[in-house]
Amino acid sequence: MKDLYKSPEQSRVMLSLLMLPSNANFSGKIHGGYILSLIDQIAFACASKHSGNYCVTASVDVVDFKAPIEVGEMVTLKASVNYVGKSSMVVGIRVDAENIQTGESKHCNSSFLTMVAKDKEGNTVAVPGLKISSETHVRRFARAIKRKQINKKSALEIAQANFSDASYKEELKNYNVQITL
C-alpha cells in the first residue's frame, strides 16, 4: 500500500456507453440486469484503483432504479469511494441517461456496493484511508456508516425473529397470500 490516504477524486471512474437494442427487453427498455453488470464492473474498477489491488464484490447494499433507460440513450456511470474500512470500501455509483438528440438527461439509478481488496493469494489486504476534503465527502462517508448500522441491526432482528410464531401467520392475512397449512 503506497498511499496512506487517497481522495475520492483519485479513484473516481466514469464510463459512458450508447445503449443498443441487444441490451433491451421486449418493451424497448434496457435490461436492469445489464445495468447491474455495468455497476459491478465500474465498482470493481473504482475500488481497485483506490486500493491498488484486485477487489471482489462483498455485497450490493442499495440498488434504486429511478427511471427506465431507452435504446439509443447515452448512459454515464460515475463511481467514487464513499467509505473505507480496513479492507473494504463502499463505492457509490450514479447512473444517468441522456437523450443524445435532445440533450435531456435523467437520473436513472443510484447504487452502493461494498468491495473488498484481495492479494494474489485471495487474502484480504488493507486499503488506504479516505482523504475527506469537502462537505459532500463527509456526508457520503457518514451515510455509509449509517447504512452499515441499519443493515446490521436489520439482519440481527431478522435472525432473532420467530417466524413460526402464530402472530406472523395472522399478520400474513393482511397480504396477498393464501395460507394452506
mmCIF file of C-alpha atoms in Angstrom:
data_model
loop_
_atom_site.group_PDB
_atom_site.id
_atom_site.type_symbol
_atom_site.label_atom_id
_atom_site.label_comp_id
_atom_site.label_asym_id
_atom_site.label_seq_id
_atom_site.Cartn_x
_atom_site.Cartn_y
_atom_site.Cartn_z
ATOM 1 C CA MET A 1 0.000 0.000 0.000
ATOM 2 C CA LYS A 2 1.766 3.133 -1.230
ATOM 3 C CA ASP A 3 -0.561 5.921 -0.071
ATOM 4 C CA LEU A 4 -1.885 6.040 3.479
ATOM 5 C CA TYR A 5 -4.851 8.138 2.303
ATOM 6 C CA LYS A 6 -6.430 8.822 -1.069
ATOM 7 C CA SER A 7 -9.121 11.283 -2.030
ATOM 8 C CA PRO A 8 -12.317 10.138 -3.762
ATOM 9 C CA GLU A 9 -11.131 12.048 -6.831
ATOM 10 C CA GLN A 10 -8.017 9.872 -7.098
ATOM 11 C CA SER A 11 -10.088 6.744 -7.670
ATOM 12 C CA ARG A 12 -13.159 8.179 -9.380
ATOM 13 C CA VAL A 13 -14.172 6.318 -12.541
ATOM 14 C CA MET A 14 -16.600 7.340 -15.261
ATOM 15 C CA LEU A 15 -17.970 5.207 -18.090
ATOM 16 C CA SER A 16 -20.269 6.274 -20.945
ATOM 17 C CA LEU A 17 -21.964 3.827 -23.297
ATOM 18 C CA LEU A 18 -24.591 4.043 -26.012
ATOM 19 C CA MET A 19 -27.491 1.727 -25.202
ATOM 20 C CA LEU A 20 -28.054 -0.774 -28.013
ATOM 21 C CA PRO A 21 -31.085 -2.898 -28.937
ATOM 22 C CA SER A 22 -29.154 -6.031 -27.942
ATOM 23 C CA ASN A 23 -29.330 -4.847 -24.299
ATOM 24 C CA ALA A 24 -33.075 -4.194 -24.325
ATOM 25 C CA ASN A 25 -36.080 -6.181 -23.189
ATOM 26 C CA PHE A 26 -39.244 -6.670 -25.279
ATOM 27 C CA SER A 27 -40.611 -3.242 -24.348
ATOM 28 C CA GLY A 28 -37.513 -1.440 -25.626
ATOM 29 C CA LYS A 29 -36.139 -0.605 -22.195
ATOM 30 C CA ILE A 30 -32.594 -1.568 -21.210
ATOM 31 C CA HIS A 31 -32.457 -4.687 -19.027
ATOM 32 C CA GLY A 32 -31.898 -3.896 -15.352
ATOM 33 C CA GLY A 33 -29.519 -6.859 -15.217
ATOM 34 C CA TYR A 34 -27.333 -5.275 -17.882
ATOM 35 C CA ILE A 35 -27.150 -2.052 -15.865
ATOM 36 C CA LEU A 36 -26.330 -4.092 -12.735
ATOM 37 C CA SER A 37 -23.460 -5.723 -14.619
ATOM 38 C CA LEU A 38 -22.091 -2.301 -15.597
ATOM 39 C CA ILE A 39 -22.490 -1.118 -11.997
ATOM 40 C CA ASP A 40 -20.483 -4.101 -10.731
ATOM 41 C CA GLN A 41 -17.755 -3.508 -13.311
ATOM 42 C CA ILE A 42 -17.347 0.177 -12.500
ATOM 43 C CA ALA A 43 -17.407 -0.533 -8.750
ATOM 44 C CA PHE A 44 -14.588 -3.048 -9.296
ATOM 45 C CA ALA A 45 -12.586 -0.507 -11.309
ATOM 46 C CA CYS A 46 -13.069 2.246 -8.725
ATOM 47 C CA ALA A 47 -12.244 0.047 -5.712
ATOM 48 C CA SER A 48 -9.227 -1.486 -7.460
ATOM 49 C CA LYS A 49 -7.959 1.962 -8.355
ATOM 50 C CA HIS A 50 -8.318 3.116 -4.731
ATOM 51 C CA SER A 51 -6.783 0.019 -3.162
ATOM 52 C CA GLY A 52 -4.191 -0.826 -5.789
ATOM 53 C CA ASN A 53 -5.368 -4.441 -5.557
ATOM 54 C CA TYR A 54 -7.823 -6.861 -7.092
ATOM 55 C CA CYS A 55 -11.244 -6.366 -5.500
ATOM 56 C CA VAL A 56 -14.327 -8.527 -5.130
ATOM 57 C CA THR A 57 -17.943 -7.577 -4.558
ATOM 58 C CA ALA A 58 -18.875 -8.380 -0.958
ATOM 59 C CA SER A 59 -22.414 -7.021 -1.125
ATOM 60 C CA VAL A 60 -24.756 -4.923 -3.164
ATOM 61 C CA ASP A 61 -26.065 -2.684 -0.418
ATOM 62 C CA VAL A 62 -28.534 -0.494 -2.322
ATOM 63 C CA VAL A 63 -29.863 -0.518 -5.873
ATOM 64 C CA ASP A 64 -32.528 2.051 -6.643
ATOM 65 C CA PHE A 65 -33.875 2.141 -10.190
ATOM 66 C CA LYS A 66 -35.414 5.586 -10.627
ATOM 67 C CA ALA A 67 -36.172 5.835 -14.356
ATOM 68 C CA PRO A 68 -36.090 3.487 -17.347
ATOM 69 C CA ILE A 69 -33.303 3.704 -19.891
ATOM 70 C CA GLU A 70 -34.256 3.695 -23.569
ATOM 71 C CA VAL A 71 -32.433 2.183 -26.524
ATOM 72 C CA GLY A 72 -30.330 4.918 -28.137
ATOM 73 C CA GLU A 73 -29.662 6.856 -24.948
ATOM 74 C CA MET A 74 -26.121 7.572 -23.766
ATOM 75 C CA VAL A 75 -25.662 6.128 -20.279
ATOM 76 C CA THR A 76 -22.995 7.528 -17.978
ATOM 77 C CA LEU A 77 -21.955 5.746 -14.798
ATOM 78 C CA LYS A 78 -19.918 7.627 -12.193
ATOM 79 C CA ALA A 79 -18.283 5.776 -9.311
ATOM 80 C CA SER A 80 -16.434 7.018 -6.261
ATOM 81 C CA VAL A 81 -15.243 5.571 -2.988
ATOM 82 C CA ASN A 82 -17.530 6.917 -0.263
ATOM 83 C CA TYR A 83 -16.276 4.913 2.729
ATOM 84 C CA VAL A 84 -13.318 2.734 3.648
ATOM 85 C CA GLY A 85 -12.845 0.178 6.400
ATOM 86 C CA LYS A 86 -9.770 -1.972 6.941
ATOM 87 C CA SER A 87 -10.012 -3.949 3.692
ATOM 88 C CA SER A 88 -13.438 -2.884 2.438
ATOM 89 C CA MET A 89 -14.722 0.102 0.531
ATOM 90 C CA VAL A 90 -18.239 1.332 -0.176
ATOM 91 C CA VAL A 91 -18.427 2.529 -3.758
ATOM 92 C CA GLY A 92 -21.266 4.851 -4.700
ATOM 93 C CA ILE A 93 -22.475 4.745 -8.298
ATOM 94 C CA ARG A 94 -24.733 7.192 -10.093
ATOM 95 C CA VAL A 95 -26.260 6.258 -13.450
ATOM 96 C CA ASP A 96 -27.608 8.966 -15.758
ATOM 97 C CA ALA A 97 -29.062 8.599 -19.241
ATOM 98 C CA GLU A 98 -29.021 11.291 -21.899
ATOM 99 C CA ASN A 99 -31.186 11.538 -24.976
ATOM 100 C CA ILE A 100 -28.445 12.382 -27.472
ATOM 101 C CA GLN A 101 -30.907 14.083 -29.833
ATOM 102 C CA THR A 102 -32.457 16.476 -27.306
ATOM 103 C CA GLY A 103 -29.667 16.653 -24.722
ATOM 104 C CA GLU A 104 -32.205 15.894 -21.963
ATOM 105 C CA SER A 105 -30.633 13.979 -19.094
ATOM 106 C CA LYS A 106 -32.238 11.920 -16.315
ATOM 107 C CA HIS A 107 -31.009 10.230 -13.150
ATOM 108 C CA CYS A 108 -31.766 6.516 -13.610
ATOM 109 C CA ASN A 109 -30.036 4.661 -10.795
ATOM 110 C CA SER A 110 -28.151 5.060 -7.531
ATOM 111 C CA SER A 111 -26.269 2.109 -6.079
ATOM 112 C CA PHE A 112 -23.846 1.330 -3.276
ATOM 113 C CA LEU A 113 -21.600 -1.733 -3.366
ATOM 114 C CA THR A 114 -19.188 -2.978 -0.733
ATOM 115 C CA MET A 115 -15.946 -4.117 -2.312
ATOM 116 C CA VAL A 116 -13.094 -5.964 -0.587
ATOM 117 C CA ALA A 117 -9.424 -5.775 -1.589
ATOM 118 C CA LYS A 118 -7.572 -9.082 -2.044
ATOM 119 C CA ASP A 119 -3.965 -10.069 -2.581
ATOM 120 C CA LYS A 120 -2.735 -12.638 -5.120
ATOM 121 C CA GLU A 121 -3.471 -15.482 -2.701
ATOM 122 C CA GLY A 122 -7.036 -14.295 -2.095
ATOM 123 C CA ASN A 123 -6.424 -12.879 1.373
ATOM 124 C CA THR A 124 -7.915 -9.535 2.357
ATOM 125 C CA VAL A 125 -5.487 -6.627 2.375
ATOM 126 C CA ALA A 126 -5.540 -3.205 3.988
ATOM 127 C CA VAL A 127 -6.725 -0.301 1.864
ATOM 128 C CA PRO A 128 -5.719 3.354 2.017
ATOM 129 C CA GLY A 129 -7.870 5.588 4.170
ATOM 130 C CA LEU A 130 -10.116 8.215 2.628
ATOM 131 C CA LYS A 131 -8.910 11.808 2.417
ATOM 132 C CA ILE A 132 -12.025 13.897 3.072
ATOM 133 C CA SER A 133 -11.880 17.471 1.800
ATOM 134 C CA SER A 134 -15.483 18.580 1.279
ATOM 135 C CA GLU A 135 -18.889 18.531 2.931
ATOM 136 C CA THR A 136 -20.026 16.124 0.181
ATOM 137 C CA HIS A 137 -17.305 13.659 1.181
ATOM 138 C CA VAL A 138 -18.276 13.967 4.854
ATOM 139 C CA ARG A 139 -21.963 13.381 4.041
ATOM 140 C CA ARG A 140 -21.219 10.334 1.858
ATOM 141 C CA PHE A 141 -18.916 8.779 4.475
ATOM 142 C CA ALA A 142 -21.435 9.387 7.292
ATOM 143 C CA ARG A 143 -24.320 7.991 5.223
ATOM 144 C CA ALA A 144 -22.302 4.837 4.515
ATOM 145 C CA ILE A 145 -21.724 4.384 8.243
ATOM 146 C CA LYS A 146 -25.446 4.848 8.911
ATOM 147 C CA ARG A 147 -26.415 2.329 6.179
ATOM 148 C CA LYS A 148 -23.990 -0.208 7.675
ATOM 149 C CA GLN A 149 -25.506 0.306 11.143
ATOM 150 C CA ILE A 150 -29.077 -0.040 9.833
ATOM 151 C CA ASN A 151 -28.203 -3.170 7.819
ATOM 152 C CA LYS A 152 -26.507 -4.788 10.821
ATOM 153 C CA LYS A 153 -29.474 -4.012 13.086
ATOM 154 C CA SER A 154 -31.955 -5.280 10.491
ATOM 155 C CA ALA A 155 -30.039 -8.535 9.951
ATOM 156 C CA LEU A 156 -29.931 -9.133 13.709
ATOM 157 C CA GLU A 157 -33.681 -8.510 14.075
ATOM 158 C CA ILE A 158 -34.471 -10.932 11.255
ATOM 159 C CA ALA A 159 -32.119 -13.593 12.679
ATOM 160 C CA GLN A 160 -33.759 -13.313 16.111
ATOM 161 C CA ALA A 161 -37.377 -13.317 14.880
ATOM 162 C CA ASN A 162 -39.509 -16.419 15.323
ATOM 163 C CA PHE A 163 -41.354 -16.602 12.011
ATOM 164 C CA SER A 164 -43.224 -19.742 13.014
ATOM 165 C CA ASP A 165 -44.995 -17.736 15.712
ATOM 166 C CA ALA A 166 -48.794 -17.641 15.267
ATOM 167 C CA SER A 167 -48.763 -13.834 15.218
ATOM 168 C CA TYR A 168 -46.806 -13.877 11.941
ATOM 169 C CA LYS A 169 -49.358 -16.204 10.348
ATOM 170 C CA GLU A 170 -52.099 -13.837 11.477
ATOM 171 C CA GLU A 171 -50.230 -10.839 10.066
ATOM 172 C CA LEU A 172 -49.851 -12.586 6.690
ATOM 173 C CA LYS A 173 -53.629 -12.442 6.283
ATOM 174 C CA ASN A 174 -53.184 -8.723 5.523
ATOM 175 C CA TYR A 175 -51.139 -9.570 2.426
ATOM 176 C CA ASN A 176 -51.763 -11.108 -0.972
ATOM 177 C CA VAL A 177 -51.104 -14.674 0.180
ATOM 178 C CA GLN A 178 -53.141 -17.830 0.602
ATOM 179 C CA ILE A 179 -52.129 -19.966 3.584
ATOM 180 C CA THR A 180 -52.975 -23.659 3.177
ATOM 181 C CA LEU A 181 -51.238 -25.223 6.202
#
